[in-house]
Structures are given as structure tokens and as C-alpha cells.
XYZ file of C-alpha atoms in Angstrom:
89
model
C 54.837 -18.852 63.500
C 54.001 -19.044 59.793
C 55.991 -21.044 57.307
C 57.012 -19.238 54.160
C 57.097 -21.190 50.929
C 60.467 -21.302 49.218
C 58.888 -22.131 45.848
C 58.407 -19.135 43.565
C 54.854 -18.366 42.492
C 54.299 -18.945 38.776
C 52.183 -16.198 37.182
C 49.001 -17.178 35.355
C 49.142 -17.262 31.573
C 46.965 -14.512 30.030
C 43.740 -15.739 28.430
C 44.648 -14.340 24.995
C 47.697 -16.651 24.880
C 45.577 -19.698 25.727
C 43.011 -19.071 22.997
C 43.708 -21.386 20.022
C 41.117 -19.769 17.756
C 43.403 -17.148 16.128
C 46.062 -19.748 15.308
C 43.548 -22.170 13.795
C 41.766 -19.465 11.821
C 44.976 -17.917 10.493
C 46.295 -21.355 9.499
C 43.066 -22.267 7.717
C 43.031 -18.889 5.984
C 46.640 -19.382 4.840
C 45.790 -22.805 3.356
C 42.730 -21.293 1.658
C 44.802 -18.517 0.092
C 47.391 -21.068 -1.046
C 44.625 -23.215 -2.561
C 43.184 -20.249 -4.455
C 46.642 -19.261 -5.681
C 47.298 -22.804 -6.908
C 43.958 -22.958 -8.690
C 44.649 -19.661 -10.496
C 48.025 -20.786 -11.883
C 48.218 -22.105 -15.438
C 50.574 -25.011 -14.916
C 50.432 -26.515 -11.469
C 51.173 -29.898 -9.975
C 47.882 -31.456 -8.896
C 49.534 -32.783 -5.741
C 50.019 -29.198 -4.550
C 46.325 -28.436 -5.067
C 45.364 -31.585 -3.165
C 47.771 -30.693 -0.362
C 46.225 -27.239 0.000
C 42.707 -28.675 -0.076
C 43.618 -31.158 2.652
C 45.078 -28.292 4.708
C 41.797 -26.399 4.445
C 39.863 -29.549 5.335
C 41.996 -30.310 8.387
C 41.589 -26.718 9.568
C 37.820 -26.928 9.128
C 37.568 -30.256 10.964
C 39.809 -28.964 13.762
C 37.653 -25.875 14.127
C 34.520 -28.025 14.274
C 35.977 -30.352 16.923
C 37.147 -27.383 18.987
C 33.730 -25.705 18.756
C 31.903 -28.876 19.800
C 34.257 -29.485 22.733
C 34.025 -25.870 23.877
C 30.240 -26.002 23.703
C 30.303 -29.149 25.841
C 32.579 -27.475 28.402
C 30.387 -24.389 28.644
C 27.306 -26.605 28.911
C 28.931 -28.467 31.815
C 29.044 -31.910 30.221
C 30.918 -34.449 32.357
C 32.771 -35.989 29.402
C 34.018 -32.702 27.962
C 37.668 -31.869 27.551
C 38.983 -29.590 30.294
C 40.723 -26.266 29.875
C 38.641 -24.785 27.089
C 36.786 -22.344 29.344
C 39.766 -20.003 29.651
C 37.794 -16.788 29.133
C 34.870 -17.764 31.330
C 34.474 -15.732 34.501
């Protein structure tokens, strides 16, 4: 006699929804476009330019941290963050 589980099976999330790269790249690109637009305007509040520059910087640092962590995961480092090898077979 086999016991049947009453809990429904949760489907796996597709790999393209787990990949943070498009979100980070689109966000960084949006901040870059905003920064260029602010720099091309005649009269602009300098705080807006600084805000856009910080947005680009945070996107760049986030991309760097993600790339380093992903490299560590793919290398098999014991101290690496888990879950970044979503497209690895």
C-alpha cells in the first residue's frame, strides 16, 4: 500500500525568471540615460545629476558583486552564495 501525498506539488520557477542580470542591466542603463539627459540640460539641479551618478555607480557595483559571486559559485568555492547557478545543467 502506497501513501499518496496530500500536498500539491509546486512547479519549478523557470530559469529566465530567476536571472537578475536583465533587471540590473536595464536599471543601470536607465540611470545612465537619466544622467546623460541631466548633463545635456541647460539649467539643472546638481543634486539630480549626483543622484543619477550614484544610481549608475550602485548598478555597476551590484553587477560586479553579482559577477564575482557567480564566478565563485561556478568555481565551486565553499564560501560562495548559493542559488546563482540557476542555468547550470
